[in-house]
Structures are given as C-alpha cells and as structure tokens.
Amino acid sequence: MTQWALVTGATAGIGESFTRLLASKGYNIALVARDEVRLHERAAGLREKYGIQTFVLPADLATKGGVKLVEKYIQSYEIEVLINNAGFGINKAFTASSLGDEQDLLNVLVRTPMRLMHVILPGMKERKSGTIINVSSVAGFIAGGTYSAAKSYLTVLSESLNTELKGTGVIVSALCPGFTRTEFHQRGRMKMKGLPSFMWLNADKLVAQSWKDARAHQPVSVPGWQYKLLVAIISIAPRSFVRQIGMNVRKKQR
C-alpha cells in the first residue's frame, strides 16, 4: 500500500521541493496551504509527473480553524511523513510591527508544528514507523526577533523529540537552512540584493540533504558548507557578538 506524506506550505519554495522529492519516492501527497487554486495546480502536476494520489487541504494555519482542519485530517488518515514547512517572516523590528502580525507568526511557526506533531506522533509510535521534518532555520541560532525565537523553539523541540523517540522507529529532524532561493524574502519584502551569491542555497539540494540526514536519524540538518561554518562559529562566539550579527542581518533586510 502506498504511504501518505503531508506537507504544509506545499505550493512554493522548500515545501514544494519536498512534495516533488516525496512523490518521486512513491509517496502520495497531502498538500496544505492557503491558496486553493495554486494547491490544485501543484497537485495536478504531481499526479501527472509521478502517477501518485494527492489530497488538497486549503487552510490558513495562522487561525485555530485552519490548524483544526489539518489535525482532523491527520486523525482520520494514516500519515507516514509530516513536513512542517509553512512559515513567513516580518520585515519590521518587534517594536514597530503589529501585535496581530507577531501573533500570526507564532501561530504558524510554533503553535501549528507543535500541535500537528502532538496529534500525529501517537499513531506513528503505535505503528513504530514515521518521519517528521520540521523546517527551521539557521536564524534560530542567532538573535533576530520573533522569527529567530520561533525557529529556535522548533529546532530544540525537534532535537528533544529525536532523543525521546530513539528506538521507536519514529524520526524527528529539524532542517535549518540559510538563505534559500524561494519566494520567502520577496513575500516578506526583504532587501536581499547585497547578499553574496555563494550564500544562496538551492531548495531542491537542501531538501534532498535534509531527507538523507533525517533517514540517518540526524536531529539537525544544516545544509551547505557556508552555514555549517557559520553555526560552528556561532556556537563558540560570545553571545554579545551573536546578538550583533542578528541585529545587523535584520537591519540590512529592511
């Protein structure tokens, strides 16, 4: 029987790359995003190219109703792979952004993956099989506002669950990419022209690396030599230096 994978933020960028990778491995794909038209376009493309089944689930994961819709789907079907990818950034300082935007960011980046994992893990543990990849960020290792804080939460929770579930047949891994060529920065109206070309990652390549690392039971995947080096430096640098890096990066994007 063909197994199912569920991907949030499935219509573009890293999420869309995951749908193609998993479809190429024979998984049926449940696609979650807000844009219903785009969801159906992506689903049709996957069916045509890979001969798999798809399910389209339009949902706004910033809302309680949207998350509940996905939770209900997970409870009704056997999902073998969960990719928590949905997310966005706020291109304003914390003191200049709206409370609503800050809350929406936490809802999508923290509440949603936490709830979906909590709902899906009992079934995975019972079957002794399942893979969860949480798309976090290298930003979680620095101090760059709510986005960094949210991604830090997701990375640490993934590490914790990876250890907790060792020996159960269930894998949880955090993907921590750096700057990646997707729609993310354009949607967030972030200025990225000054970033050197060697700092940009390819979504398909980092997704393939993430899958390989997860299947090897790695708790954290940091694709790209440049970001492996950056994380290594951050891990030994004084926190005052790390805080300044975060502030500088955020200022340049505005």
PDB file of C-alpha atoms in Angstrom:
ATOM      1  CA  MET A   1       0.000   0.000   0.000  1.00  0.00           C
ATOM      2  CA  THR A   2       1.331   3.421  -0.967  1.00  0.00           C
ATOM      3  CA  GLN A   3       2.034   5.612   2.037  1.00  0.00           C
ATOM      4  CA  TRP A   4       0.985   9.213   2.510  1.00  0.00           C
ATOM      5  CA  ALA A   5       3.021  12.321   3.292  1.00  0.00           C
ATOM      6  CA  LEU A   6       1.566  15.646   4.424  1.00  0.00           C
ATOM      7  CA  VAL A   7       3.386  18.898   3.609  1.00  0.00           C
ATOM      8  CA  THR A   8       2.409  22.327   4.933  1.00  0.00           C
ATOM      9  CA  GLY A   9       3.329  25.364   2.877  1.00  0.00           C
ATOM     10  CA  ALA A  10       3.304  22.993  -0.073  1.00  0.00           C
ATOM     11  CA  THR A  11       2.824  25.349  -3.009  1.00  0.00           C
ATOM     12  CA  ALA A  12       6.213  27.086  -3.159  1.00  0.00           C
ATOM     13  CA  GLY A  13       9.841  27.022  -2.102  1.00  0.00           C
ATOM     14  CA  ILE A  14      11.102  24.349   0.268  1.00  0.00           C
ATOM     15  CA  GLY A  15       7.637  22.868   0.780  1.00  0.00           C
ATOM     16  CA  GLU A  16       7.082  22.463  -2.945  1.00  0.00           C
ATOM     17  CA  SER A  17      10.509  20.844  -3.270  1.00  0.00           C
ATOM     18  CA  PHE A  18       9.557  18.364  -0.554  1.00  0.00           C
ATOM     19  CA  THR A  19       6.361  17.428  -2.405  1.00  0.00           C
ATOM     20  CA  ARG A  20       8.373  16.557  -5.504  1.00  0.00           C
ATOM     21  CA  LEU A  21      11.046  14.653  -3.586  1.00  0.00           C
ATOM     22  CA  LEU A  22       8.486  12.571  -1.701  1.00  0.00           C
ATOM     23  CA  ALA A  23       6.369  11.998  -4.803  1.00  0.00           C
ATOM     24  CA  SER A  24       9.478  10.750  -6.621  1.00  0.00           C
ATOM     25  CA  LYS A  25       9.887   8.200  -3.818  1.00  0.00           C
ATOM     26  CA  GLY A  26       6.338   6.941  -4.339  1.00  0.00           C
ATOM     27  CA  TYR A  27       4.527   8.721  -1.511  1.00  0.00           C
ATOM     28  CA  ASN A  28       1.014  10.031  -2.056  1.00  0.00           C
ATOM     29  CA  ILE A  29       0.956  13.719  -1.086  1.00  0.00           C
ATOM     30  CA  ALA A  30      -1.493  15.753   1.008  1.00  0.00           C
ATOM     31  CA  LEU A  31      -0.795  19.413   0.271  1.00  0.00           C
ATOM     32  CA  VAL A  32      -1.632  22.159   2.772  1.00  0.00           C
ATOM     33  CA  ALA A  33      -1.549  25.893   2.026  1.00  0.00           C
ATOM     34  CA  ARG A  34      -3.838  28.931   1.848  1.00  0.00           C
ATOM     35  CA  ASP A  35      -4.009  29.343  -1.939  1.00  0.00           C
ATOM     36  CA  GLU A  36      -6.551  26.777  -3.143  1.00  0.00           C
ATOM     37  CA  VAL A  37      -6.022  27.468  -6.850  1.00  0.00           C
ATOM     38  CA  ARG A  38      -2.280  27.008  -6.537  1.00  0.00           C
ATOM     39  CA  LEU A  39      -2.776  23.880  -4.422  1.00  0.00           C
ATOM     40  CA  HIS A  40      -4.796  22.248  -7.171  1.00  0.00           C
ATOM     41  CA  GLU A  41      -2.212  23.249  -9.788  1.00  0.00           C
ATOM     42  CA  ARG A  42       0.626  21.718  -7.759  1.00  0.00           C
ATOM     43  CA  ALA A  43      -1.390  18.588  -7.003  1.00  0.00           C
ATOM     44  CA  ALA A  44      -2.243  18.083 -10.679  1.00  0.00           C
ATOM     45  CA  GLY A  45       1.420  18.447 -11.623  1.00  0.00           C
ATOM     46  CA  LEU A  46       2.462  15.813  -9.083  1.00  0.00           C
ATOM     47  CA  ARG A  47      -0.194  13.352 -10.262  1.00  0.00           C
ATOM     48  CA  GLU A  48       0.757  13.850 -13.893  1.00  0.00           C
ATOM     49  CA  LYS A  49       4.516  13.533 -13.410  1.00  0.00           C
ATOM     50  CA  TYR A  50       4.746  10.855 -10.707  1.00  0.00           C
ATOM     51  CA  GLY A  51       1.483   8.925 -11.014  1.00  0.00           C
ATOM     52  CA  ILE A  52       0.645   9.322  -7.325  1.00  0.00           C
ATOM     53  CA  GLN A  53      -2.516  10.271  -5.469  1.00  0.00           C
ATOM     54  CA  THR A  54      -2.918  13.735  -3.972  1.00  0.00           C
ATOM     55  CA  PHE A  55      -5.210  15.454  -1.496  1.00  0.00           C
ATOM     56  CA  VAL A  56      -5.655  19.220  -1.347  1.00  0.00           C
ATOM     57  CA  LEU A  57      -6.281  20.838   2.033  1.00  0.00           C
ATOM     58  CA  PRO A  58      -6.739  24.642   1.889  1.00  0.00           C
ATOM     59  CA  ALA A  59      -6.070  26.024   5.370  1.00  0.00           C
ATOM     60  CA  ASP A  60      -4.832  29.224   6.979  1.00  0.00           C
ATOM     61  CA  LEU A  61      -2.516  27.914   9.689  1.00  0.00           C
ATOM     62  CA  ALA A  62      -2.472  31.258  11.483  1.00  0.00           C
ATOM     63  CA  THR A  63      -6.067  30.531  12.547  1.00  0.00           C
ATOM     64  CA  LYS A  64      -7.369  27.980  15.035  1.00  0.00           C
ATOM     65  CA  GLY A  65      -9.842  26.719  12.442  1.00  0.00           C
ATOM     66  CA  GLY A  66      -7.108  26.123   9.878  1.00  0.00           C
ATOM     67  CA  VAL A  67      -4.981  24.116  12.283  1.00  0.00           C
ATOM     68  CA  LYS A  68      -8.006  22.129  13.497  1.00  0.00           C
ATOM     69  CA  LEU A  69      -8.797  21.210   9.886  1.00  0.00           C
ATOM     70  CA  VAL A  70      -5.344  19.694   9.403  1.00  0.00           C
ATOM     71  CA  GLU A  71      -5.457  17.978  12.799  1.00  0.00           C
ATOM     72  CA  LYS A  72      -8.772  16.361  11.879  1.00  0.00           C
ATOM     73  CA  TYR A  73      -7.306  15.103   8.607  1.00  0.00           C
ATOM     74  CA  ILE A  74      -4.292  13.618  10.412  1.00  0.00           C
ATOM     75  CA  GLN A  75      -6.570  11.872  12.889  1.00  0.00           C
ATOM     76  CA  SER A  76      -8.632  10.372  10.068  1.00  0.00           C
ATOM     77  CA  TYR A  77      -5.815   9.056   7.876  1.00  0.00           C
ATOM     78  CA  GLU A  78      -2.520   7.243   8.357  1.00  0.00           C
ATOM     79  CA  ILE A  79       0.258   9.727   7.584  1.00  0.00           C
ATOM     80  CA  GLU A  80       3.778   8.292   7.336  1.00  0.00           C
ATOM     81  CA  VAL A  81       5.653  11.560   6.716  1.00  0.00           C
ATOM     82  CA  LEU A  82       4.923  15.037   8.091  1.00  0.00           C
ATOM     83  CA  ILE A  83       6.784  18.069   6.760  1.00  0.00           C
ATOM     84  CA  ASN A  84       6.140  21.155   8.900  1.00  0.00           C
ATOM     85  CA  ASN A  85       7.219  23.820   6.447  1.00  0.00           C
ATOM     86  CA  ALA A  86       4.631  26.624   6.466  1.00  0.00           C
ATOM     87  CA  GLY A  87       6.016  29.954   7.550  1.00  0.00           C
ATOM     88  CA  PHE A  88       6.634  33.625   6.847  1.00  0.00           C
ATOM     89  CA  GLY A  89       8.764  36.488   8.122  1.00  0.00           C
ATOM     90  CA  ILE A  90       8.058  40.009   9.384  1.00  0.00           C
ATOM     91  CA  ASN A  91      10.237  42.732   7.884  1.00  0.00           C
ATOM     92  CA  LYS A  92       9.915  45.090  10.853  1.00  0.00           C
ATOM     93  CA  ALA A  93      11.506  45.481  14.257  1.00  0.00           C
ATOM     94  CA  PHE A  94       9.482  43.932  17.088  1.00  0.00           C
ATOM     95  CA  THR A  95       8.595  47.367  18.479  1.00  0.00           C
ATOM     96  CA  ALA A  96       7.439  48.581  15.050  1.00  0.00           C
ATOM     97  CA  SER A  97       5.369  45.563  13.974  1.00  0.00           C
ATOM     98  CA  SER A  98       1.727  44.956  14.810  1.00  0.00           C
ATOM     99  CA  LEU A  99       0.688  42.654  17.616  1.00  0.00           C
ATOM    100  CA  GLY A 100      -1.525  40.770  15.177  1.00  0.00           C
ATOM    101  CA  ASP A 101       1.369  40.033  12.825  1.00  0.00           C
ATOM    102  CA  GLU A 102       3.576  38.883  15.690  1.00  0.00           C
ATOM    103  CA  GLN A 103       0.839  36.573  16.950  1.00  0.00           C
ATOM    104  CA  ASP A 104       0.194  35.162  13.473  1.00  0.00           C
ATOM    105  CA  LEU A 105       3.902  34.404  13.106  1.00  0.00           C
ATOM    106  CA  LEU A 106       3.953  32.488  16.384  1.00  0.00           C
ATOM    107  CA  ASN A 107       0.754  30.674  15.421  1.00  0.00           C
ATOM    108  CA  VAL A 108       2.248  29.436  12.150  1.00  0.00           C
ATOM    109  CA  LEU A 109       5.847  28.817  13.219  1.00  0.00           C
ATOM    110  CA  VAL A 110       5.294  27.484  16.754  1.00  0.00           C
ATOM    111  CA  ARG A 111       1.710  26.525  17.511  1.00  0.00           C
ATOM    112  CA  THR A 112       0.987  24.724  14.245  1.00  0.00           C
ATOM    113  CA  PRO A 113       4.003  22.360  14.114  1.00  0.00           C
ATOM    114  CA  MET A 114       3.689  21.656  17.847  1.00  0.00           C
ATOM    115  CA  ARG A 115       0.014  20.710  17.547  1.00  0.00           C
ATOM    116  CA  LEU A 116       0.422  18.671  14.360  1.00  0.00           C
ATOM    117  CA  MET A 117       3.275  16.693  15.909  1.00  0.00           C
ATOM    118  CA  HIS A 118       1.324  16.116  19.096  1.00  0.00           C
ATOM    119  CA  VAL A 119      -1.602  14.757  17.080  1.00  0.00           C
ATOM    120  CA  ILE A 120       0.405  12.591  14.681  1.00  0.00           C
ATOM    121  CA  LEU A 121       3.035  11.082  16.984  1.00  0.00           C
ATOM    122  CA  PRO A 122       0.822   8.618  18.938  1.00  0.00           C
ATOM    123  CA  GLY A 123      -0.126   6.845  15.701  1.00  0.00           C
ATOM    124  CA  MET A 124       3.458   6.800  14.469  1.00  0.00           C
ATOM    125  CA  LYS A 125       4.651   5.351  17.768  1.00  0.00           C
ATOM    126  CA  GLU A 126       1.962   2.684  17.643  1.00  0.00           C
ATOM    127  CA  ARG A 127       2.970   1.712  14.098  1.00  0.00           C
ATOM    128  CA  LYS A 128       6.673   2.041  15.015  1.00  0.00           C
ATOM    129  CA  SER A 129       7.195   3.997  11.834  1.00  0.00           C
ATOM    130  CA  GLY A 130       7.144   7.620  10.730  1.00  0.00           C
ATOM    131  CA  THR A 131       9.264  10.621   9.788  1.00  0.00           C
ATOM    132  CA  ILE A 132       8.761  14.252  10.787  1.00  0.00           C
ATOM    133  CA  ILE A 133      10.902  17.040   9.363  1.00  0.00           C
ATOM    134  CA  ASN A 134      10.447  20.494  10.860  1.00  0.00           C
ATOM    135  CA  VAL A 135      11.694  23.241   8.583  1.00  0.00           C
ATOM    136  CA  SER A 136      13.505  25.530  10.990  1.00  0.00           C
ATOM    137  CA  SER A 137      16.314  27.947  10.109  1.00  0.00           C
ATOM    138  CA  VAL A 138      19.890  28.951  10.802  1.00  0.00           C
ATOM    139  CA  ALA A 139      18.203  32.116  12.101  1.00  0.00           C
ATOM    140  CA  GLY A 140      17.299  30.065  15.166  1.00  0.00           C
ATOM    141  CA  PHE A 141      20.960  30.100  16.202  1.00  0.00           C
ATOM    142  CA  ILE A 142      21.185  33.904  16.273  1.00  0.00           C
ATOM    143  CA  ALA A 143      19.096  36.659  17.884  1.00  0.00           C
ATOM    144  CA  GLY A 144      16.873  38.158  15.209  1.00  0.00           C
ATOM    145  CA  GLY A 145      13.459  38.939  16.632  1.00  0.00           C
ATOM    146  CA  THR A 146      10.410  36.708  16.898  1.00  0.00           C
ATOM    147  CA  TYR A 147      11.364  34.713  13.799  1.00  0.00           C
ATOM    148  CA  SER A 148      14.675  33.623  15.332  1.00  0.00           C
ATOM    149  CA  ALA A 149      12.990  32.847  18.634  1.00  0.00           C
ATOM    150  CA  ALA A 150      10.312  30.752  16.936  1.00  0.00           C
ATOM    151  CA  LYS A 151      12.830  28.807  14.877  1.00  0.00           C
ATOM    152  CA  SER A 152      14.968  28.198  17.954  1.00  0.00           C
ATOM    153  CA  TYR A 153      11.928  26.651  19.637  1.00  0.00           C
ATOM    154  CA  LEU A 154      11.335  24.380  16.648  1.00  0.00           C
ATOM    155  CA  THR A 155      14.961  23.232  16.465  1.00  0.00           C
ATOM    156  CA  VAL A 156      15.208  22.495  20.193  1.00  0.00           C
ATOM    157  CA  LEU A 157      11.874  20.646  20.262  1.00  0.00           C
ATOM    158  CA  SER A 158      12.976  18.572  17.264  1.00  0.00           C
ATOM    159  CA  GLU A 159      16.243  17.672  18.998  1.00  0.00           C
ATOM    160  CA  SER A 160      14.353  16.705  22.136  1.00  0.00           C
ATOM    161  CA  LEU A 161      11.875  14.509  20.276  1.00  0.00           C
ATOM    162  CA  ASN A 162      14.647  12.891  18.245  1.00  0.00           C
ATOM    163  CA  THR A 163      16.198  11.739  21.513  1.00  0.00           C
ATOM    164  CA  GLU A 164      12.893  10.845  23.175  1.00  0.00           C
ATOM    165  CA  LEU A 165      11.808   8.678  20.235  1.00  0.00           C
ATOM    166  CA  LYS A 166      15.114   6.883  19.694  1.00  0.00           C
ATOM    167  CA  GLY A 167      14.470   3.177  19.195  1.00  0.00           C
ATOM    168  CA  THR A 168      10.758   3.619  18.439  1.00  0.00           C
ATOM    169  CA  GLY A 169      11.075   3.630  14.646  1.00  0.00           C
ATOM    170  CA  VAL A 170       9.921   7.269  14.552  1.00  0.00           C
ATOM    171  CA  ILE A 171      12.298  10.006  13.362  1.00  0.00           C
ATOM    172  CA  VAL A 172      12.072  13.734  14.095  1.00  0.00           C
ATOM    173  CA  SER A 173      14.607  16.061  12.496  1.00  0.00           C
ATOM    174  CA  ALA A 174      14.991  19.834  12.108  1.00  0.00           C
ATOM    175  CA  LEU A 175      16.071  21.265   8.770  1.00  0.00           C
ATOM    176  CA  CYS A 176      17.991  24.511   9.377  1.00  0.00           C
ATOM    177  CA  PRO A 177      18.708  26.165   6.035  1.00  0.00           C
ATOM    178  CA  GLY A 178      20.272  29.548   5.454  1.00  0.00           C
ATOM    179  CA  PHE A 179      19.226  31.930   2.704  1.00  0.00           C
ATOM    180  CA  THR A 180      17.452  29.905   0.023  1.00  0.00           C
ATOM    181  CA  ARG A 181      16.205  30.916  -3.416  1.00  0.00           C
ATOM    182  CA  THR A 182      12.433  30.817  -2.850  1.00  0.00           C
ATOM    183  CA  GLU A 183       9.560  33.323  -2.698  1.00  0.00           C
ATOM    184  CA  PHE A 184      10.073  33.793   1.054  1.00  0.00           C
ATOM    185  CA  HIS A 185      12.084  37.014   1.012  1.00  0.00           C
ATOM    186  CA  GLN A 186      10.083  38.555  -1.821  1.00  0.00           C
ATOM    187  CA  ARG A 187       6.820  37.927   0.038  1.00  0.00           C
ATOM    188  CA  GLY A 188       8.310  39.451   3.166  1.00  0.00           C
ATOM    189  CA  ARG A 189       9.522  42.484   1.164  1.00  0.00           C
ATOM    190  CA  MET A 190      13.056  41.929   2.408  1.00  0.00           C
ATOM    191  CA  LYS A 191      16.047  43.574   0.744  1.00  0.00           C
ATOM    192  CA  MET A 192      18.457  40.823  -0.297  1.00  0.00           C
ATOM    193  CA  LYS A 193      20.475  42.382  -3.155  1.00  0.00           C
ATOM    194  CA  GLY A 194      23.598  42.823  -1.033  1.00  0.00           C
ATOM    195  CA  LEU A 195      23.896  39.135  -0.157  1.00  0.00           C
ATOM    196  CA  PRO A 196      26.850  37.409  -1.893  1.00  0.00           C
ATOM    197  CA  SER A 197      25.785  34.749  -4.396  1.00  0.00           C
ATOM    198  CA  PHE A 198      27.690  31.981  -2.587  1.00  0.00           C
ATOM    199  CA  MET A 199      25.396  32.413   0.432  1.00  0.00           C
ATOM    200  CA  TRP A 200      22.307  31.365  -1.525  1.00  0.00           C
ATOM    201  CA  LEU A 201      21.176  27.735  -1.326  1.00  0.00           C
ATOM    202  CA  ASN A 202      19.179  25.682  -3.823  1.00  0.00           C
ATOM    203  CA  ALA A 203      15.894  24.404  -2.403  1.00  0.00           C
ATOM    204  CA  ASP A 204      15.968  21.022  -4.150  1.00  0.00           C
ATOM    205  CA  LYS A 205      19.514  20.280  -2.996  1.00  0.00           C
ATOM    206  CA  LEU A 206      18.917  21.219   0.640  1.00  0.00           C
ATOM    207  CA  VAL A 207      15.664  19.234   0.727  1.00  0.00           C
ATOM    208  CA  ALA A 208      17.487  16.158  -0.594  1.00  0.00           C
ATOM    209  CA  GLN A 209      20.173  16.624   2.076  1.00  0.00           C
ATOM    210  CA  SER A 210      17.551  17.083   4.765  1.00  0.00           C
ATOM    211  CA  TRP A 211      15.799  13.845   3.798  1.00  0.00           C
ATOM    212  CA  LYS A 212      19.094  11.968   3.780  1.00  0.00           C
ATOM    213  CA  ASP A 213      20.012  13.350   7.219  1.00  0.00           C
ATOM    214  CA  ALA A 214      16.591  12.580   8.670  1.00  0.00           C
ATOM    215  CA  ARG A 215      16.678   8.993   7.429  1.00  0.00           C
ATOM    216  CA  ALA A 216      20.084   8.724   9.125  1.00  0.00           C
ATOM    217  CA  HIS A 217      18.375   9.815  12.375  1.00  0.00           C
ATOM    218  CA  GLN A 218      20.220  13.143  12.487  1.00  0.00           C
ATOM    219  CA  PRO A 219      18.398  15.526  14.862  1.00  0.00           C
ATOM    220  CA  VAL A 220      19.503  18.644  12.964  1.00  0.00           C
ATOM    221  CA  SER A 221      20.374  19.151   9.298  1.00  0.00           C
ATOM    222  CA  VAL A 222      22.326  22.265   8.286  1.00  0.00           C
ATOM    223  CA  PRO A 223      22.855  22.127   4.504  1.00  0.00           C
ATOM    224  CA  GLY A 224      25.735  23.994   2.889  1.00  0.00           C
ATOM    225  CA  TRP A 225      29.355  24.360   3.974  1.00  0.00           C
ATOM    226  CA  GLN A 226      28.902  28.094   4.487  1.00  0.00           C
ATOM    227  CA  TYR A 227      26.129  27.604   7.024  1.00  0.00           C
ATOM    228  CA  LYS A 228      27.821  24.678   8.754  1.00  0.00           C
ATOM    229  CA  LEU A 229      30.777  27.035   9.266  1.00  0.00           C
ATOM    230  CA  LEU A 230      28.515  29.857  10.447  1.00  0.00           C
ATOM    231  CA  VAL A 231      26.774  27.642  13.008  1.00  0.00           C
ATOM    232  CA  ALA A 232      30.146  26.375  14.250  1.00  0.00           C
ATOM    233  CA  ILE A 233      31.355  29.947  14.744  1.00  0.00           C
ATOM    234  CA  ILE A 234      28.129  30.976  16.473  1.00  0.00           C
ATOM    235  CA  SER A 235      28.395  28.021  18.867  1.00  0.00           C
ATOM    236  CA  ILE A 236      31.706  29.284  20.278  1.00  0.00           C
ATOM    237  CA  ALA A 237      31.327  33.044  19.814  1.00  0.00           C
ATOM    238  CA  PRO A 238      30.369  35.369  22.691  1.00  0.00           C
ATOM    239  CA  ARG A 239      26.607  35.945  22.813  1.00  0.00           C
ATOM    240  CA  SER A 240      27.166  39.699  22.502  1.00  0.00           C
ATOM    241  CA  PHE A 241      28.724  39.026  19.079  1.00  0.00           C
ATOM    242  CA  VAL A 242      25.872  36.690  18.110  1.00  0.00           C
ATOM    243  CA  ARG A 243      23.290  39.299  19.129  1.00  0.00           C
ATOM    244  CA  GLN A 244      25.021  41.910  16.987  1.00  0.00           C
ATOM    245  CA  ILE A 245      25.052  39.561  13.983  1.00  0.00           C
ATOM    246  CA  GLY A 246      21.321  39.066  14.347  1.00  0.00           C
ATOM    247  CA  MET A 247      20.678  42.789  14.575  1.00  0.00           C
ATOM    248  CA  ASN A 248      22.869  43.569  11.558  1.00  0.00           C
ATOM    249  CA  VAL A 249      21.178  40.930   9.391  1.00  0.00           C
ATOM    250  CA  ARG A 250      17.711  42.182  10.305  1.00  0.00           C
ATOM    251  CA  LYS A 251      18.604  45.842   9.632  1.00  0.00           C
ATOM    252  CA  LYS A 252      20.031  45.065   6.184  1.00  0.00           C
ATOM    253  CA  GLN A 253      16.814  43.300   5.178  1.00  0.00           C
ATOM    254  CA  ARG A 254      14.564  46.266   5.943  1.00  0.00           C
TER     255      ARG A 254
END
